[in-house]
Amino acid sequence: MTYQEAQIIRAFHELYYYKGIYERGTITNTYWMGVGTEKCPLDLWIYQEILHEVKPQLIIETGTKHGGSALFLCHMCDLLGIGEVVTIDIASPTKPPEHSRLTYIRGSSTAPDIVQSVYDRAEGKSPVMVILDSDHSMSHVLGEMRAYHRLVTPGSYMIVEDTNVNGHPVMPQHGPGPLEAVQAFFRENQDFEVDYSREKFLMTCNPCGYLRKRT
Ligand SMILES: C[S@@+](CC[C@H](N)C(=O)[O-])C[C@H]1O[C@@H](n2cnc3c(N)ncnc32)[C@H](O)[C@@H]1O
């Protein structure tokens, strides 16, 4: 990729994030079946491709917010005929979407009792996939990675969302965030590799965030 091409992607990323037609950016004005979904659709398409390949029996999402991504994951599971979704948040969505495959857990994703309840639910399940999309501070994300990486089955994914903050390229004032957590995690764990092929749509909110567990 040339320097100019990289600059175009960066400029589009910044436009998409803050300067779309909405005051707060398009990312907070995106919906799945009418439910707020804080994802770039290009990433949701990548999710669909991963889900089709991995066919997880259990998907764990930290950070529910409105529940749109959890509902999207449930609908993908419907199409695949397999899978359940557990979503964890300290707060409840105002109108939590309901789906037979969906379970809500209320609490902090790194609290020992919450982590234990997730491990209990994962007992005997395979493949297992993890999506980390809650508090985006480096310390919290690193805590989540340490807490949940063992649940991810070989060949499946731990997706670290919003590695684009802290100037990568958006929100330069954020402070150390998900990308810095990934870098720190790699210094202590060699079980995962970045799957750069998942960045093929050029703009992703998760640069270096699609982590595949080595087989
Ligand atoms: C970026 S939003 C999640 C977006 C959602 N995954 C989606 O795709 O639409 C972050 C969420 O993390 C939650 N959160 C913040 N700190 C948390 C923690 N310690 N444990 C679990 N959830 C937390 C917030 O309440 C918020 O709803």
Coordinates of C-alpha atoms and ligand atoms in Angstrom, one line a residue:
M1 CA 0.0 0.0 0.0
T2 CA 1.3 3.4 -0.9
Y3 CA 1.6 6.3 1.5
Q4 CA -1.2 8.1 -0.3
E5 CA -3.5 5.1 -0.1
A6 CA -2.9 4.8 3.6
Q7 CA -3.7 8.5 4.0
I8 CA -7.0 8.0 2.1
I9 CA -8.0 5.2 4.5
R10 CA -7.1 7.3 7.5
A11 CA -9.0 10.3 6.2
F12 CA -12.1 8.1 5.6
H13 CA -11.8 6.6 9.0
E14 CA -11.7 10.0 10.7
L15 CA -14.7 11.3 8.5
Y16 CA -16.7 8.2 9.3
Y17 CA -16.0 8.6 13.0
Y18 CA -16.7 12.2 13.6
K19 CA -17.7 14.1 10.5
G20 CA -20.5 12.1 9.0
I21 CA -23.9 13.7 8.6
Y22 CA -24.6 13.2 12.4
E23 CA -23.2 15.4 15.1
R24 CA -21.7 12.6 17.1
G25 CA -20.5 10.5 14.1
T26 CA -22.0 7.6 12.3
I27 CA -20.7 5.0 14.7
T28 CA -23.4 6.0 17.3
N29 CA -26.1 6.1 14.6
T30 CA -26.0 2.6 13.3
Y31 CA -28.7 0.0 13.9
W32 CA -29.3 -3.7 13.5
M33 CA -33.1 -4.4 13.3
G34 CA -33.8 -1.0 14.9
V35 CA -31.4 -1.6 17.9
G36 CA -28.4 0.6 18.4
T37 CA -25.2 -1.1 17.3
E38 CA -21.9 0.6 17.8
K39 CA -20.0 -1.1 15.0
C40 CA -18.8 -0.2 11.6
P41 CA -20.8 -2.3 9.1
L42 CA -17.5 -3.3 7.4
D43 CA -16.6 -5.0 10.7
L44 CA -20.0 -6.6 11.0
W45 CA -19.5 -8.2 7.6
I46 CA -16.1 -9.6 8.9
Y47 CA -18.0 -10.9 11.9
Q48 CA -20.3 -12.8 9.6
E49 CA -17.3 -14.3 7.7
I50 CA -15.7 -15.4 11.0
L51 CA -18.9 -16.8 12.3
H52 CA -19.5 -18.8 9.2
E53 CA -15.9 -20.2 9.3
V54 CA -15.7 -20.9 13.1
K55 CA -19.4 -21.7 13.8
P56 CA -19.0 -21.0 17.5
Q57 CA -21.2 -22.8 20.0
L58 CA -20.7 -19.9 22.4
I59 CA -20.0 -16.2 21.8
I60 CA -19.1 -14.0 24.8
E61 CA -19.4 -10.3 24.3
T62 CA -18.3 -7.8 27.0
G63 CA -20.1 -4.5 26.6
T64 CA -23.8 -4.8 25.6
K65 CA -24.8 -1.1 25.4
H66 CA -28.1 -1.2 23.5
G67 CA -27.8 -4.8 22.5
G68 CA -27.7 -4.4 18.8
S69 CA -24.5 -6.3 18.2
A70 CA -25.7 -9.1 20.5
L71 CA -28.9 -9.3 18.5
F72 CA -26.9 -9.3 15.3
L73 CA -24.8 -12.2 16.6
C74 CA -28.0 -14.1 17.5
H75 CA -29.4 -13.6 14.1
M76 CA -26.2 -14.9 12.5
C77 CA -26.4 -17.9 14.8
D78 CA -30.0 -18.5 13.6
L79 CA -28.8 -18.6 10.0
L80 CA -26.0 -20.9 10.9
G81 CA -28.2 -23.1 13.1
I82 CA -25.7 -23.1 16.0
G83 CA -24.6 -20.8 18.8
E84 CA -25.6 -18.9 21.9
V85 CA -24.6 -15.4 23.0
V86 CA -23.7 -14.2 26.4
T87 CA -23.4 -10.4 26.8
I88 CA -22.0 -8.7 29.9
D89 CA -22.5 -5.1 31.0
I90 CA -22.4 -3.0 34.1
A91 CA -25.6 -1.3 32.9
S92 CA -28.8 -2.6 31.4
P93 CA -30.0 -1.6 28.0
T94 CA -33.1 0.6 28.1
K95 CA -35.0 -1.7 25.8
P96 CA -33.0 -5.0 25.8
P97 CA -33.7 -7.0 22.7
E98 CA -34.9 -10.5 23.4
H99 CA -33.8 -13.6 21.6
S100 CA -33.8 -17.2 22.7
R101 CA -30.1 -17.5 22.1
L102 CA -29.2 -14.4 24.2
T103 CA -28.3 -14.2 27.8
Y104 CA -27.5 -11.0 29.7
I105 CA -25.1 -10.9 32.6
R106 CA -25.1 -7.7 34.7
G107 CA -21.7 -6.7 36.3
S108 CA -18.2 -5.8 35.5
S109 CA -16.6 -8.1 32.9
T110 CA -13.5 -8.5 35.1
A111 CA -15.2 -9.1 38.4
P112 CA -14.1 -12.5 39.7
D113 CA -17.8 -13.7 40.2
I114 CA -18.8 -12.6 36.7
V115 CA -15.7 -14.2 35.1
Q116 CA -16.5 -17.4 37.0
S117 CA -20.1 -17.4 35.8
V118 CA -18.9 -17.1 32.2
Y119 CA -16.5 -20.0 32.7
D120 CA -19.4 -22.1 34.1
R121 CA -21.5 -21.3 31.1
A122 CA -18.6 -22.2 28.7
E123 CA -18.2 -25.6 30.3
G124 CA -18.2 -28.2 27.6
K125 CA -18.8 -25.7 24.8
S126 CA -16.6 -25.6 21.7
P127 CA -15.8 -23.6 19.6
V128 CA -15.9 -20.5 21.8
M129 CA -15.3 -16.9 20.6
V130 CA -14.8 -13.8 22.7
I131 CA -15.5 -10.1 21.8
L132 CA -14.1 -7.4 24.1
D133 CA -16.1 -4.2 23.7
S134 CA -16.7 -2.7 27.2
D135 CA -14.4 -0.2 29.1
H136 CA -11.8 0.8 26.5
S137 CA -9.0 1.7 29.0
M138 CA -5.8 -0.3 28.5
S139 CA -5.9 -1.7 32.0
H140 CA -9.5 -3.0 31.7
V141 CA -9.0 -4.5 28.3
L142 CA -5.8 -6.2 29.4
G143 CA -7.7 -7.5 32.4
E144 CA -10.4 -8.9 30.2
M145 CA -7.8 -10.5 27.9
R146 CA -6.1 -12.2 30.8
A147 CA -9.5 -13.3 32.2
Y148 CA -11.0 -14.7 29.0
H149 CA -8.3 -15.8 26.7
R150 CA -8.3 -19.4 28.0
L151 CA -11.9 -19.8 26.9
V152 CA -11.1 -19.1 23.3
T153 CA -10.7 -22.4 21.4
P154 CA -7.9 -22.9 18.9
G155 CA -8.7 -21.5 15.5
S156 CA -11.3 -19.2 17.0
Y157 CA -11.0 -15.5 17.8
M158 CA -10.7 -13.0 20.6
I159 CA -11.8 -9.8 18.9
V160 CA -10.5 -6.6 20.7
E161 CA -12.8 -3.8 19.6
D162 CA -11.9 -0.2 19.1
T163 CA -8.2 -0.5 18.9
N164 CA -8.5 2.5 16.6
V165 CA -8.7 4.9 19.6
N166 CA -5.8 6.8 21.2
G167 CA -4.8 8.1 17.8
H168 CA -4.9 4.9 15.8
P169 CA -6.2 7.0 14.1
V170 CA -9.2 8.4 16.1
M171 CA -9.6 10.0 19.5
P172 CA -5.9 10.9 20.0
Q173 CA -6.7 12.2 23.6
H174 CA -8.1 8.9 24.7
G175 CA -5.0 7.6 26.5
P176 CA -3.7 4.0 26.4
G177 CA -6.5 1.8 25.2
P178 CA -7.3 -1.5 23.5
L179 CA -4.4 -1.4 21.1
E180 CA -1.9 -0.8 23.9
A181 CA -3.6 -3.7 25.8
V182 CA -3.1 -6.0 22.8
Q183 CA 0.6 -5.0 22.6
A184 CA 1.0 -5.7 26.4
F185 CA -0.9 -9.0 26.1
F186 CA 1.4 -10.2 23.3
R187 CA 4.4 -9.6 25.5
E188 CA 3.1 -12.2 28.0
N189 CA 1.1 -14.6 25.7
Q190 CA 2.1 -16.2 22.4
D191 CA -1.1 -18.2 21.9
F192 CA -2.7 -15.7 19.6
E193 CA -1.7 -14.0 16.3
V194 CA -3.2 -10.9 14.6
D195 CA -5.2 -12.0 11.6
Y196 CA -4.6 -9.1 9.3
S197 CA -6.7 -10.7 6.6
R198 CA -9.7 -9.4 8.6
E199 CA -8.7 -5.9 7.8
K200 CA -9.3 -6.4 4.1
F201 CA -12.1 -3.8 3.8
L202 CA -9.3 -1.2 4.6
M203 CA -11.2 0.7 7.3
T204 CA -11.8 -1.2 10.5
C205 CA -12.4 0.0 14.1
N206 CA -10.3 -3.0 15.1
P207 CA -6.8 -2.6 13.6
C208 CA -4.6 -5.4 15.0
G209 CA -7.7 -6.4 17.0
Y210 CA -8.8 -9.6 15.2
L211 CA -6.8 -12.1 17.3
R212 CA -6.8 -15.7 16.2
K213 CA -5.9 -18.4 18.6
R214 CA -3.1 -20.6 17.2
T215 CA -4.0 -24.2 16.6
Ligands
LIG1 C1 -18.8 0.5 23.3 S1 -20.2 0.1 24.3 C2 -20.6 -1.5 23.8 C3 -21.1 -1.5 22.4 C4 -21.8 -2.8 22.0 N1 -20.9 -3.9 22.1 C5 -22.2 -2.7 20.5 O1 -21.5 -3.2 19.7 O2 -23.1 -2.0 20.3 C6 -19.4 -0.1 25.9 C7 -20.3 -0.7 27.0 O3 -19.4 -1.2 28.0 C8 -20.1 -1.1 29.2 N2 -19.0 -1.2 30.3 C9 -18.2 -0.2 30.8 N3 -17.4 -0.7 31.7 C10 -17.8 -2.0 31.8 C11 -17.3 -3.1 32.6 N4 -16.3 -2.9 33.6 N5 -17.8 -4.3 32.5 C12 -18.8 -4.5 31.5 N6 -19.3 -3.5 30.8 C13 -18.8 -2.3 30.9 C14 -20.8 0.3 29.1 O4 -21.8 0.3 30.1 C15 -21.2 0.3 27.7 O5 -22.6 -0.2 27.6

